[in-house]
Coordinates of C-alpha atoms and ligand atoms in Angstrom, one line a residue:
M1 CA -11.2 13.7 15.7
K2 CA -12.0 11.4 12.3
T3 CA -9.4 9.2 12.7
P4 CA -7.7 8.4 16.5
S5 CA -4.5 9.6 17.0
T6 CA -1.7 6.3 16.5
G7 CA 1.9 5.9 17.9
G8 CA 0.5 8.5 21.1
E9 CA 4.2 9.7 21.0
N10 CA 3.2 12.9 19.7
G11 CA 2.7 15.4 22.7
E12 CA -0.7 17.0 22.3
N13 CA 0.7 20.9 22.8
T14 CA 4.0 20.8 21.3
A15 CA 3.7 22.6 17.7
P16 CA 3.5 21.7 14.8
E17 CA 7.2 21.4 13.7
S18 CA 8.5 20.3 16.8
R19 CA 6.9 17.2 16.0
P20 CA 8.3 14.0 14.8
S21 CA 7.5 14.3 11.0
N22 CA 8.0 13.0 7.8
F23 CA 9.1 14.2 4.6
I24 CA 5.1 14.5 3.3
R25 CA 4.2 16.0 7.1
D26 CA 7.0 18.8 6.0
I27 CA 5.2 19.5 2.8
I28 CA 2.7 19.7 3.9
L29 CA 3.5 22.2 6.9
D30 CA 4.8 24.4 4.1
D31 CA 2.4 24.5 1.9
L32 CA 0.2 25.8 4.9
K33 CA 3.0 28.6 5.7
T34 CA 3.2 30.3 2.2
N35 CA -1.0 29.3 1.9
K36 CA -0.2 27.2 -1.3
Y37 CA -4.1 26.4 -0.8
A38 CA -5.1 28.5 1.6
G39 CA -5.1 27.1 4.5
R40 CA -6.6 23.5 2.5
V41 CA -5.2 19.9 3.4
Q42 CA -7.4 17.9 1.4
T43 CA -6.7 13.8 1.0
R44 CA -8.4 11.1 -0.5
F45 CA -8.0 7.0 -0.6
P46 CA -8.2 5.9 -3.6
P47 CA -8.9 1.9 -3.9
E48 CA -10.1 0.2 -7.0
P49 CA -13.0 -2.3 -5.8
N50 CA -10.9 -5.3 -7.5
G51 CA -10.4 -7.2 -4.1
Y52 CA -10.0 -6.6 -0.8
L53 CA -7.5 -4.3 1.3
H54 CA -4.8 -5.3 3.1
I55 CA -2.0 -4.1 5.7
G56 CA -0.1 -2.0 2.8
H57 CA -3.7 -0.2 2.3
A58 CA -3.5 0.5 6.3
K59 CA -0.3 2.4 5.4
A60 CA -2.1 4.8 2.8
I61 CA -5.9 4.5 5.0
C62 CA -3.7 6.2 8.4
L63 CA -1.3 8.6 5.7
D64 CA -4.2 9.5 4.1
F65 CA -6.9 10.0 6.9
G66 CA -4.0 11.4 9.3
L67 CA -2.9 14.0 7.7
A68 CA -5.4 15.4 6.7
D69 CA -6.7 14.6 10.1
E70 CA -4.1 16.8 11.9
F71 CA -4.1 19.7 10.2
G72 CA -8.4 19.9 10.4
G73 CA -8.3 18.7 6.9
H74 CA -10.7 16.3 5.3
T75 CA -10.6 12.8 3.4
N76 CA -13.0 11.8 0.7
L77 CA -12.6 7.8 0.2
R78 CA -12.7 7.6 -3.5
F79 CA -13.2 4.1 -5.1
D80 CA -11.3 4.4 -8.5
D81 CA -13.7 1.8 -10.5
T82 CA -12.4 2.5 -13.8
N83 CA -12.0 -1.1 -15.1
P84 CA -15.8 -2.6 -15.7
A85 CA -14.2 -6.2 -15.9
K86 CA -13.0 -6.7 -11.9
E87 CA -14.9 -4.8 -9.7
E88 CA -17.4 -6.0 -8.0
T89 CA -19.7 -4.6 -6.0
E90 CA -19.1 -7.1 -2.9
Y91 CA -14.5 -5.3 -2.7
V92 CA -16.7 -1.9 -2.3
D93 CA -18.6 -3.6 0.4
S94 CA -15.4 -5.0 2.4
I95 CA -13.3 -2.4 1.9
M96 CA -15.6 0.7 3.4
A97 CA -16.1 -2.3 6.3
D98 CA -12.2 -1.9 6.8
V99 CA -11.5 1.7 6.6
K100 CA -14.3 2.2 8.9
W101 CA -12.6 -1.0 10.7
L102 CA -9.6 0.8 10.9
G103 CA -11.1 4.0 12.6
C104 CA -11.3 5.9 10.2
H105 CA -14.2 8.5 8.5
W106 CA -14.4 10.1 5.5
D107 CA -15.9 13.1 4.9
G108 CA -17.2 12.6 0.9
L109 CA -17.8 9.1 -0.9
F110 CA -17.4 9.3 -4.5
Y111 CA -16.5 6.9 -7.5
A112 CA -14.7 7.2 -10.3
S113 CA -17.8 5.8 -12.4
D114 CA -19.5 9.7 -11.0
Y115 CA -17.2 11.9 -13.2
F116 CA -17.8 9.6 -16.2
D117 CA -19.3 12.1 -17.9
Q118 CA -16.9 15.1 -17.0
L119 CA -14.0 12.9 -18.3
Y120 CA -15.6 12.6 -21.5
A121 CA -16.3 16.2 -21.9
W122 CA -12.8 17.3 -21.1
A123 CA -11.3 14.7 -23.3
V124 CA -13.5 16.3 -25.9
K125 CA -12.3 19.4 -25.6
L126 CA -8.6 17.6 -25.5
I127 CA -9.8 16.7 -29.1
Q128 CA -10.6 20.3 -30.0
D129 CA -7.2 21.7 -28.7
G130 CA -5.2 19.5 -30.5
K131 CA -4.1 17.6 -27.5
A132 CA -5.6 13.7 -28.3
Y133 CA -6.8 11.8 -31.0
V134 CA -8.7 8.2 -31.8
D135 CA -5.6 5.4 -33.2
D136 CA -6.5 2.7 -35.0
L137 CA -3.5 0.8 -34.0
S138 CA -4.1 -2.5 -32.2
A139 CA -2.6 -2.3 -28.9
E140 CA -0.1 -4.6 -29.8
E141 CA 1.1 -2.2 -32.8
I142 CA 1.1 0.0 -29.7
R143 CA 3.1 -1.3 -28.1
K144 CA 5.7 -1.7 -31.0
H145 CA 5.2 1.9 -31.4
R146 CA 6.9 3.0 -28.7
G147 CA 10.4 2.1 -28.5
T148 CA 12.2 1.5 -25.3
L149 CA 14.4 3.6 -22.6
T150 CA 17.4 4.3 -25.6
E151 CA 15.4 4.6 -28.1
P152 CA 12.2 7.0 -29.1
G153 CA 9.5 5.6 -30.4
K154 CA 7.8 6.3 -33.6
D155 CA 4.6 8.0 -34.6
S156 CA 1.1 6.7 -35.3
P157 CA -0.1 6.9 -38.9
Y158 CA -3.6 7.7 -37.8
R159 CA -1.6 10.5 -34.9
N160 CA -2.3 13.8 -37.6
R161 CA -6.0 13.4 -37.9
S162 CA -8.1 16.2 -38.7
V163 CA -10.0 17.4 -35.6
E164 CA -13.1 16.9 -37.0
E165 CA -12.2 13.2 -37.5
N166 CA -11.4 13.2 -33.7
L167 CA -14.5 14.0 -32.6
N168 CA -16.4 11.6 -35.2
L169 CA -14.6 9.0 -34.5
F170 CA -14.4 9.9 -30.7
E171 CA -18.5 9.9 -30.7
R172 CA -19.1 6.8 -32.0
M173 CA -16.1 5.3 -30.4
K174 CA -18.3 5.8 -27.0
A175 CA -22.1 5.0 -29.2
G176 CA -20.5 1.9 -29.5
E177 CA -20.0 2.1 -33.3
F178 CA -16.7 -0.4 -32.9
P179 CA -15.4 -3.7 -31.4
D180 CA -13.8 -3.7 -28.3
G181 CA -10.1 -3.1 -28.7
S182 CA -9.7 -1.6 -32.4
R183 CA -9.2 1.8 -31.8
V184 CA -8.3 3.5 -28.6
L185 CA -8.4 7.6 -28.0
R186 CA -4.4 8.9 -26.9
A187 CA -2.9 12.2 -25.4
K188 CA -1.1 14.0 -28.5
I189 CA 2.5 14.2 -26.3
D190 CA 5.5 13.7 -27.9
M191 CA 6.4 10.3 -28.5
A192 CA 10.3 10.6 -27.7
S193 CA 9.2 12.0 -24.9
P194 CA 12.6 10.2 -22.2
N195 CA 9.7 8.9 -20.2
L196 CA 7.7 6.8 -21.4
N197 CA 4.8 7.3 -20.4
M198 CA 4.2 10.8 -21.8
R199 CA 4.6 8.9 -25.4
D200 CA 1.0 9.9 -26.7
P201 CA -0.5 7.1 -23.8
V202 CA -4.5 6.1 -24.2
M203 CA -6.6 7.8 -22.3
Y204 CA -9.6 5.8 -23.5
R205 CA -10.2 2.3 -24.9
I206 CA -13.6 0.3 -25.7
L207 CA -15.4 -2.1 -23.0
H208 CA -18.4 -3.3 -23.7
A209 CA -18.2 -4.2 -20.2
E210 CA -21.4 -3.6 -17.8
H211 CA -20.4 -1.5 -14.9
H212 CA -20.9 -2.2 -11.3
R213 CA -22.2 1.3 -11.1
T214 CA -23.1 2.8 -14.6
G215 CA -24.7 -0.2 -15.9
N216 CA -24.5 -0.3 -19.8
K217 CA -24.3 3.4 -20.2
W218 CA -20.3 3.7 -21.7
C219 CA -18.5 1.1 -23.5
I220 CA -15.6 3.4 -23.2
Y221 CA -13.8 3.7 -19.6
P222 CA -11.4 6.5 -19.1
M223 CA -7.8 4.4 -18.0
Y224 CA -6.3 5.3 -14.4
D225 CA -3.8 8.2 -15.3
Y226 CA -6.6 9.8 -17.7
A227 CA -9.0 9.3 -14.2
H228 CA -6.4 10.0 -11.3
G229 CA -5.7 13.5 -11.3
Q230 CA -9.2 14.7 -12.6
S231 CA -10.6 13.1 -10.4
D232 CA -8.6 14.3 -7.6
S233 CA -9.0 17.8 -9.1
L234 CA -12.5 17.8 -9.7
E235 CA -12.6 16.8 -5.2
R236 CA -10.0 19.7 -4.9
V237 CA -8.0 17.7 -3.7
T238 CA -4.7 19.4 -2.7
H239 CA -1.8 16.6 -1.6
S240 CA -2.3 13.3 -3.5
M241 CA -0.2 10.3 -1.9
C242 CA 0.9 7.4 -3.8
T243 CA 3.0 4.6 -3.9
L244 CA 6.6 5.3 -5.7
E245 CA 5.5 3.5 -8.7
F246 CA 3.5 5.5 -10.4
E247 CA 6.6 8.8 -9.8
D248 CA 6.8 8.5 -13.6
H249 CA 3.7 8.9 -14.3
R250 CA 3.7 12.5 -12.6
P251 CA 4.5 14.7 -15.8
L252 CA 1.4 13.0 -16.9
Y253 CA -0.5 13.7 -14.2
N254 CA 0.8 17.1 -14.2
W255 CA 0.3 17.6 -18.0
F256 CA -3.7 16.5 -18.0
I257 CA -4.4 19.3 -15.4
Q258 CA -2.3 21.9 -17.0
Q259 CA -3.8 21.5 -20.4
L260 CA -7.8 21.0 -19.0
G261 CA -6.8 24.3 -16.8
I262 CA -7.9 22.7 -13.8
F263 CA -7.5 22.6 -10.2
P264 CA -4.1 21.7 -9.2
S265 CA -3.9 18.2 -7.3
Q266 CA -0.2 17.5 -6.2
Q267 CA 0.7 13.6 -5.8
I268 CA 3.8 13.1 -3.8
E269 CA 5.0 9.5 -4.0
F270 CA 6.1 7.4 -1.2
D271 CA 7.2 3.6 -0.2
R272 CA 5.0 1.0 -0.5
L273 CA 4.6 -1.5 2.7
N274 CA 7.0 -4.9 1.8
L275 CA 6.7 -7.6 5.2
T276 CA 8.6 -10.5 4.9
H277 CA 6.4 -14.0 4.5
T278 CA 3.9 -12.1 3.3
L279 CA 2.3 -11.3 -0.5
L280 CA 1.0 -7.5 -0.8
S281 CA -0.6 -8.0 -4.7
K282 CA -5.1 -7.6 -4.9
R283 CA -3.6 -9.7 -7.7
K284 CA -2.2 -12.4 -6.1
L285 CA -4.2 -12.8 -3.3
L286 CA -7.0 -13.0 -5.4
Q287 CA -5.1 -16.4 -7.2
L288 CA -5.4 -17.7 -3.7
V289 CA -8.7 -17.0 -3.4
Q290 CA -10.0 -18.1 -6.4
E291 CA -7.6 -21.6 -6.5
G292 CA -8.6 -22.3 -2.9
R293 CA -5.3 -22.0 -1.7
V294 CA -6.8 -20.5 1.6
R295 CA -10.6 -20.5 2.8
G296 CA -11.8 -17.1 1.8
W297 CA -10.4 -13.3 1.1
D298 CA -11.0 -13.5 5.1
D299 CA -8.9 -16.7 5.9
P300 CA -6.6 -15.3 9.4
R301 CA -3.9 -16.8 7.4
M302 CA -4.5 -13.7 5.0
P303 CA -2.7 -10.5 4.8
T304 CA -6.2 -8.5 4.5
L305 CA -7.5 -6.2 6.8
S306 CA -10.3 -8.5 7.1
G307 CA -8.3 -11.8 7.9
L308 CA -6.0 -9.6 9.9
R309 CA -9.4 -9.0 11.8
R310 CA -11.1 -12.2 12.4
R311 CA -6.9 -13.6 12.9
G312 CA -8.4 -11.7 16.6
Y313 CA -6.0 -8.3 14.9
T314 CA -7.0 -4.9 16.5
P315 CA -6.4 -1.9 14.8
E316 CA -4.8 0.0 17.4
A317 CA -2.1 -2.9 16.7
I318 CA -1.8 -1.9 13.1
R319 CA -2.2 1.8 14.0
N320 CA 0.8 1.9 15.6
F321 CA 2.6 -0.1 13.1
V322 CA 1.8 1.9 10.6
A323 CA 2.9 4.6 13.0
S324 CA 6.0 2.8 13.7
I325 CA 7.6 2.0 10.2
G326 CA 6.9 5.9 9.3
V327 CA 7.0 6.9 5.0
S328 CA 10.0 7.2 2.8
K329 CA 11.3 7.6 -0.5
T330 CA 12.8 4.4 -0.6
T331 CA 11.1 0.8 -0.4
G332 CA 11.9 -1.2 1.5
S333 CA 10.8 -4.8 3.7
I334 CA 9.3 -4.4 7.3
E335 CA 9.8 -8.1 9.4
L336 CA 6.6 -9.5 9.5
A337 CA 7.9 -9.9 13.7
M338 CA 7.1 -6.1 14.0
L339 CA 3.5 -6.5 12.9
E340 CA 3.4 -9.6 15.3
H341 CA 5.2 -6.9 18.2
F342 CA 2.8 -4.4 17.5
V343 CA -0.1 -6.8 18.8
R344 CA 1.9 -8.6 21.3
E345 CA 1.6 -5.3 22.4
D346 CA -1.9 -4.5 22.3
L347 CA -3.7 -7.6 23.4
N348 CA -1.3 -8.0 26.3
K349 CA -3.1 -4.7 27.2
R350 CA -6.2 -5.5 27.3
A351 CA -6.8 -9.3 26.6
P352 CA -8.5 -11.1 29.5
R353 CA -6.0 -14.4 30.0
A354 CA -8.2 -17.9 30.8
M355 CA -6.8 -21.4 31.1
A356 CA -7.1 -23.3 27.7
V357 CA -5.1 -26.4 26.9
L358 CA -4.4 -27.5 23.6
R359 CA -3.2 -30.7 23.3
P360 CA -4.8 -32.8 26.9
L361 CA -3.0 -34.7 29.1
K362 CA -5.0 -36.2 31.8
V363 CA -3.6 -35.7 35.8
V364 CA -5.1 -37.3 38.7
I365 CA -4.7 -36.2 41.9
D366 CA -4.8 -39.4 44.3
N367 CA -5.3 -37.4 47.8
Y368 CA -7.9 -34.8 46.2
P369 CA -11.1 -35.7 47.6
E370 CA -13.5 -37.1 44.8
N371 CA -16.3 -35.2 43.9
Q372 CA -15.2 -32.0 45.3
V373 CA -14.9 -29.4 43.4
E374 CA -13.2 -25.6 44.5
E375 CA -13.5 -22.3 42.8
M376 CA -10.6 -20.6 43.0
D377 CA -10.2 -16.9 42.2
A378 CA -8.2 -15.8 38.4
V379 CA -7.6 -12.3 37.4
N380 CA -8.6 -11.5 34.4
N381 CA -5.1 -9.3 34.1
P382 CA -2.5 -8.2 35.9
E383 CA -2.2 -5.7 33.2
D384 CA -5.8 -4.3 34.6
E385 CA -6.7 -4.2 37.6
A386 CA -10.2 -3.2 36.4
A387 CA -10.5 -6.9 34.8
G388 CA -11.0 -8.0 37.9
S389 CA -11.2 -11.7 38.7
R390 CA -12.9 -14.8 38.1
K391 CA -13.9 -18.3 39.7
V392 CA -12.1 -21.4 37.8
P393 CA -13.3 -24.6 38.4
F394 CA -10.9 -27.8 40.1
S395 CA -10.9 -31.2 41.3
R396 CA -9.7 -33.9 41.1
V397 CA -9.4 -35.0 37.5
L398 CA -7.3 -32.5 35.0
Y399 CA -6.0 -31.8 32.2
I400 CA -2.2 -30.4 30.8
E401 CA -0.4 -29.6 28.0
Q402 CA 1.3 -33.1 27.2
D403 CA 4.4 -30.4 26.6
D404 CA 4.3 -29.9 30.7
F405 CA 4.8 -33.4 31.1
R406 CA 8.0 -35.6 30.2
E407 CA 9.0 -38.5 31.8
V408 CA 12.1 -38.5 31.1
P409 CA 13.4 -34.0 31.7
P410 CA 15.9 -32.9 29.4
P411 CA 18.9 -30.5 31.4
K412 CA 16.9 -27.7 31.8
Y413 CA 13.4 -28.2 32.1
F414 CA 11.2 -27.8 35.2
R415 CA 7.9 -29.0 34.2
L416 CA 6.1 -31.8 35.7
T417 CA 8.4 -34.7 36.1
P418 CA 8.2 -38.0 38.0
G419 CA 9.1 -37.1 41.6
R420 CA 8.8 -33.1 40.6
E421 CA 6.6 -30.1 42.3
V422 CA 5.0 -27.9 40.0
R423 CA 2.2 -25.2 40.5
L424 CA -0.5 -25.4 39.1
R425 CA -1.4 -21.6 38.3
Y426 CA -3.9 -20.5 40.6
G427 CA -4.2 -23.6 42.3
Y428 CA -1.8 -26.0 43.7
F429 CA 1.6 -27.1 44.0
V430 CA 1.2 -30.9 42.8
T431 CA 4.3 -33.6 42.7
C432 CA 4.6 -35.6 40.5
T433 CA 4.1 -39.8 41.6
N434 CA 3.6 -41.7 38.4
V435 CA 2.9 -42.0 34.4
V436 CA 1.0 -44.3 33.6
K437 CA 0.7 -45.8 29.9
N438 CA -1.0 -47.4 27.2
E439 CA 0.6 -50.8 25.2
K440 CA 1.7 -48.6 22.4
G441 CA 3.9 -46.9 25.6
D442 CA 1.6 -43.4 25.1
F443 CA 0.7 -41.7 28.5
V444 CA -2.8 -42.4 29.7
E445 CA -2.9 -40.2 32.8
V446 CA 0.0 -38.6 35.0
H447 CA -0.6 -39.2 38.9
C448 CA 0.1 -36.6 41.7
T449 CA -0.6 -35.1 44.8
Y450 CA -1.7 -31.6 45.5
D451 CA -0.8 -30.0 49.1
P452 CA -3.6 -28.8 50.9
A453 CA -1.9 -25.9 52.6
S454 CA -0.9 -25.2 48.8
K455 CA -4.2 -23.6 47.5
G456 CA -4.0 -20.3 45.7
G457 CA -0.7 -21.3 44.6
N458 CA 1.6 -20.3 47.3
S459 CA 3.3 -22.8 49.9
P460 CA 2.7 -21.6 53.0
D461 CA 6.8 -23.0 54.1
G462 CA 8.2 -20.7 51.6
R463 CA 9.0 -23.2 49.5
K464 CA 9.6 -22.7 45.6
V465 CA 9.1 -24.6 42.7
K466 CA 11.0 -24.0 39.3
A467 CA 8.2 -24.5 37.1
T468 CA 4.0 -23.4 37.0
I469 CA 2.1 -24.9 34.6
H470 CA -1.8 -24.4 33.4
W471 CA -4.7 -26.9 33.5
V472 CA -8.3 -27.4 32.8
S473 CA -10.9 -29.2 35.5
A474 CA -12.4 -32.4 33.1
A475 CA -15.3 -32.5 34.3
H476 CA -15.3 -28.9 33.9
A477 CA -13.3 -27.9 30.2
V478 CA -15.4 -27.6 27.3
D479 CA -15.1 -28.9 24.0
A480 CA -13.3 -26.6 21.3
E481 CA -11.2 -26.3 18.1
V482 CA -8.4 -24.4 17.8
R483 CA -6.3 -23.1 14.7
L484 CA -3.1 -22.5 14.6
Y485 CA -1.4 -20.7 12.0
E486 CA 2.1 -20.8 10.7
N487 CA 3.4 -18.3 7.7
L488 CA 1.7 -18.4 4.3
F489 CA 4.9 -18.0 2.9
L490 CA 8.5 -19.7 3.9
K491 CA 10.4 -17.4 2.4
E492 CA 11.3 -14.6 3.4
N493 CA 10.6 -13.1 0.2
P494 CA 7.5 -15.3 -0.8
S495 CA 8.4 -13.6 -4.5
D496 CA 12.2 -14.8 -5.0
V497 CA 11.1 -18.0 -6.8
E498 CA 12.8 -20.6 -9.0
E499 CA 12.8 -20.6 -12.4
G500 CA 9.6 -21.8 -14.2
Q501 CA 8.2 -21.6 -10.8
D502 CA 5.4 -19.4 -9.1
V503 CA 4.9 -17.6 -6.0
L504 CA 2.2 -19.6 -5.1
D505 CA 4.5 -23.1 -5.2
N506 CA 6.3 -21.3 -1.9
L507 CA 3.0 -21.4 0.0
N508 CA 4.5 -23.4 2.8
P509 CA 2.3 -26.7 3.2
N510 CA 1.8 -26.4 7.1
S511 CA 0.4 -23.0 7.7
L512 CA -2.9 -24.5 9.2
E513 CA -3.4 -27.3 11.8
I514 CA -6.3 -27.8 13.3
I515 CA -6.8 -28.8 16.8
A516 CA -10.2 -30.7 17.0
D517 CA -10.1 -31.3 20.6
A518 CA -8.7 -28.5 22.8
K519 CA -10.3 -28.1 26.3
V520 CA -11.1 -24.9 27.5
E521 CA -12.3 -23.3 31.0
P522 CA -15.8 -23.0 31.1
S523 CA -15.5 -19.0 30.9
L524 CA -15.5 -19.2 27.4
A525 CA -18.7 -21.2 27.2
N526 CA -20.7 -18.2 25.6
A527 CA -17.5 -16.3 24.6
A528 CA -19.0 -14.1 21.5
A529 CA -17.1 -14.7 18.0
G530 CA -14.4 -11.5 17.7
T531 CA -13.5 -12.2 21.1
R532 CA -9.9 -12.2 22.8
F533 CA -8.4 -13.6 24.9
Q534 CA -4.9 -14.9 26.1
F535 CA -4.7 -18.4 26.9
E536 CA -2.3 -18.0 29.6
R537 CA 1.6 -19.9 28.5
L538 CA 0.0 -19.7 24.5
G539 CA -0.7 -17.0 23.2
Y540 CA -3.3 -14.6 22.4
F541 CA -6.3 -16.0 20.7
C542 CA -9.6 -15.3 19.4
A543 CA -12.9 -16.4 18.9
D544 CA -13.6 -17.6 15.1
T545 CA -17.1 -16.3 12.7
D546 CA -17.0 -20.0 13.1
S547 CA -17.2 -20.1 16.4
K548 CA -20.9 -20.7 18.1
P549 CA -22.0 -21.7 21.7
G550 CA -22.2 -26.0 22.1
K551 CA -19.3 -25.8 19.2
L552 CA -16.0 -23.0 19.8
V553 CA -13.6 -22.1 17.5
F554 CA -10.7 -20.5 18.2
N555 CA -7.7 -18.7 15.9
R556 CA -4.3 -18.7 17.7
T557 CA -3.9 -14.9 16.6
V558 CA 0.0 -14.8 17.3
A559 CA 2.2 -16.8 20.3
L560 CA 3.9 -16.0 23.4
K561 CA 7.4 -15.5 23.3
D562 CA 8.2 -18.8 24.4
A563 CA 10.9 -18.5 26.4
W564 CA 11.3 -22.6 26.2
A565 CA 10.8 -22.9 22.7
R566 CA 14.4 -20.8 23.0
V567 CA 16.4 -23.1 25.1
E568 CA 15.2 -26.1 23.2
K569 CA 16.5 -24.6 19.7
K570 CA 19.7 -23.9 21.2
Q571 CA 19.6 -27.1 21.9
G572 CA 19.3 -28.9 18.7
G573 CA 16.0 -30.3 19.0
K574 CA 13.5 -31.7 21.5
G575 CA 14.3 -32.6 24.5
Ligands
LIG601 P1 -2.2 -4.1 -5.1 O1 -1.1 -4.4 -5.9 O2 -1.9 -4.9 -3.9 O3 -3.8 -4.4 -6.3 P2 -2.8 -1.2 -5.7 O4 -1.5 -0.4 -5.3 O5 -2.9 -2.0 -7.0 O6 -2.5 -2.1 -4.9 P3 -5.5 0.3 -4.8 O7 -6.4 0.1 -4.9 O8 -4.7 1.2 -6.4 O9 -4.1 -1.1 -4.9 O10 -4.4 1.1 -4.3 C1 -4.9 1.7 -3.0 C2 -4.5 2.4 -2.9 O11 -3.4 2.2 -1.4 C3 -3.3 3.8 -3.9 O12 -2.7 4.8 -3.1 C4 -1.6 2.4 -3.3 O13 -0.5 3.1 -3.5 C5 -2.2 2.1 -1.7 N1 -1.5 1.1 -1.3 C6 -1.4 -0.6 -2.2 N2 -0.7 -1.0 -2.3 C7 0.0 -0.5 -0.7 C8 1.3 -0.7 -0.1 N3 1.7 -1.9 0.3 N4 1.1 -0.3 1.3 C9 1.4 1.5 0.6 N5 0.2 2.5 0.3 C10 -0.5 1.0 -0.6
LIG602 MG1 -3.8 -0.5 -8.3

């Protein structure tokens, strides 16, 4: 097993043909039937190490690893490191960590740069066969010669150089005799092809740059289109999945393989993941990081896997989400709310409950004995009996949420207000008697009385209350910083920009709210970074990597669906 199964809907004992499928899986099933690759399924996940992986990559990863796994095949992790200018070891390391975190284990670990010698030898062969030539046109001139969708391109004046001259020049390009951008090696295909990718595409460019693995050995680097298919072929990849924008590159992918007579890997394109309110482009995400718009690649607002992890997402939630969205040949956009649904669903099952008060309001229970402390039993997870229970201290002075008290209650507000009785979760029934305000009119403390017979939260006479609120004991609570997040982009489509504006102008200025003085129950005092909780009635939270005993920091992963917020919205504003 290389990938834990996603979805979980696939019956383990059903024949592969009758399981829920998709068009790529169907191609593989067909190829297995016709024995096209002698029963082999070999895939690869080919990230360019120029940024951190994002949720879109998770879709590709689950597909590459998931399909190979289902059919007893293999998956390589291959770094597509053909652009030394933008690549760094930090990215390589983060990508490996993220793939592992998702629960995927690669068979082979490769780098396109491992193939530079072979790719060079193949380029020489193409020159010898009259299929490639050195062009002295500048990048700008090449672009002009390329033509348009409606007009054919023009041949370069250097297109018909002799094989000897091409070999000599290419050799000298490699030897470092020429400056960057002065010459390129191009495939000699067809300047009139209706497919622009086939109009003598560039195979190699000169770039005097140090490479993160090959150092200064090379000063010519292969282009993506020349490296990718041959790398697949070298690894005997059978099904090479990539996103739809490469569909028009497929004829070129096949052309190189055919001219070289090497193993015919098969490229299959699928729709890339787009999420509402989210940017999924490493280039743009890098800009957010470089400009300090977020706190780094793993900022919990980022759609990167490291950001989602830090925010509290589980690999299971991400895999279930990816399984549910499926793959197709048409690009659409998925609601961010759907991703949030899957993390709620997963955390509901596994996250222990705890009580935390984000915006504390002091409550004094006047008839509760001073200095008395009772240890109340609190259920750790109603969804998981095995999670057991814990003790939570109760005392005369508590904190509740400011939002759980109103001096003048709006319609349908059932929580604490003078004269009203509510339940304190796992505590007692309490009735509000009065509220004390300061000279500015702010609430300083709310006074209540409790019913000693209602311990644990039920009244012996069967009387009902309409609200249950959470609390922490003031003397026992632990201070915590809580970070609340909103969408990084307000617009559903962040790329929808006014003229003269940039996507970054669409950033939500209120995407991060820091609550410095929240109070959490004492059982959280030693919560390790990465530990996830449901704070009752507030949402799912995760101890941040900045968190340590004595200085707790929690990220809100996602809010619970808040029934009250919906009522309030309908009523058209806060009461
Ligand atoms: P970006 O545009 O974010 O830089 P990329 O396509 O350049 O993405 P690569 O590192 O080249 O990123 O991607 C590795 C693999 O992941 C490729 O096969 C690519 O097609 C796939 N991939 C990238 N983004 C998405 C996405 N949003 N949805 C699905 N697959 C994706
Ligand atoms: Mg790319």
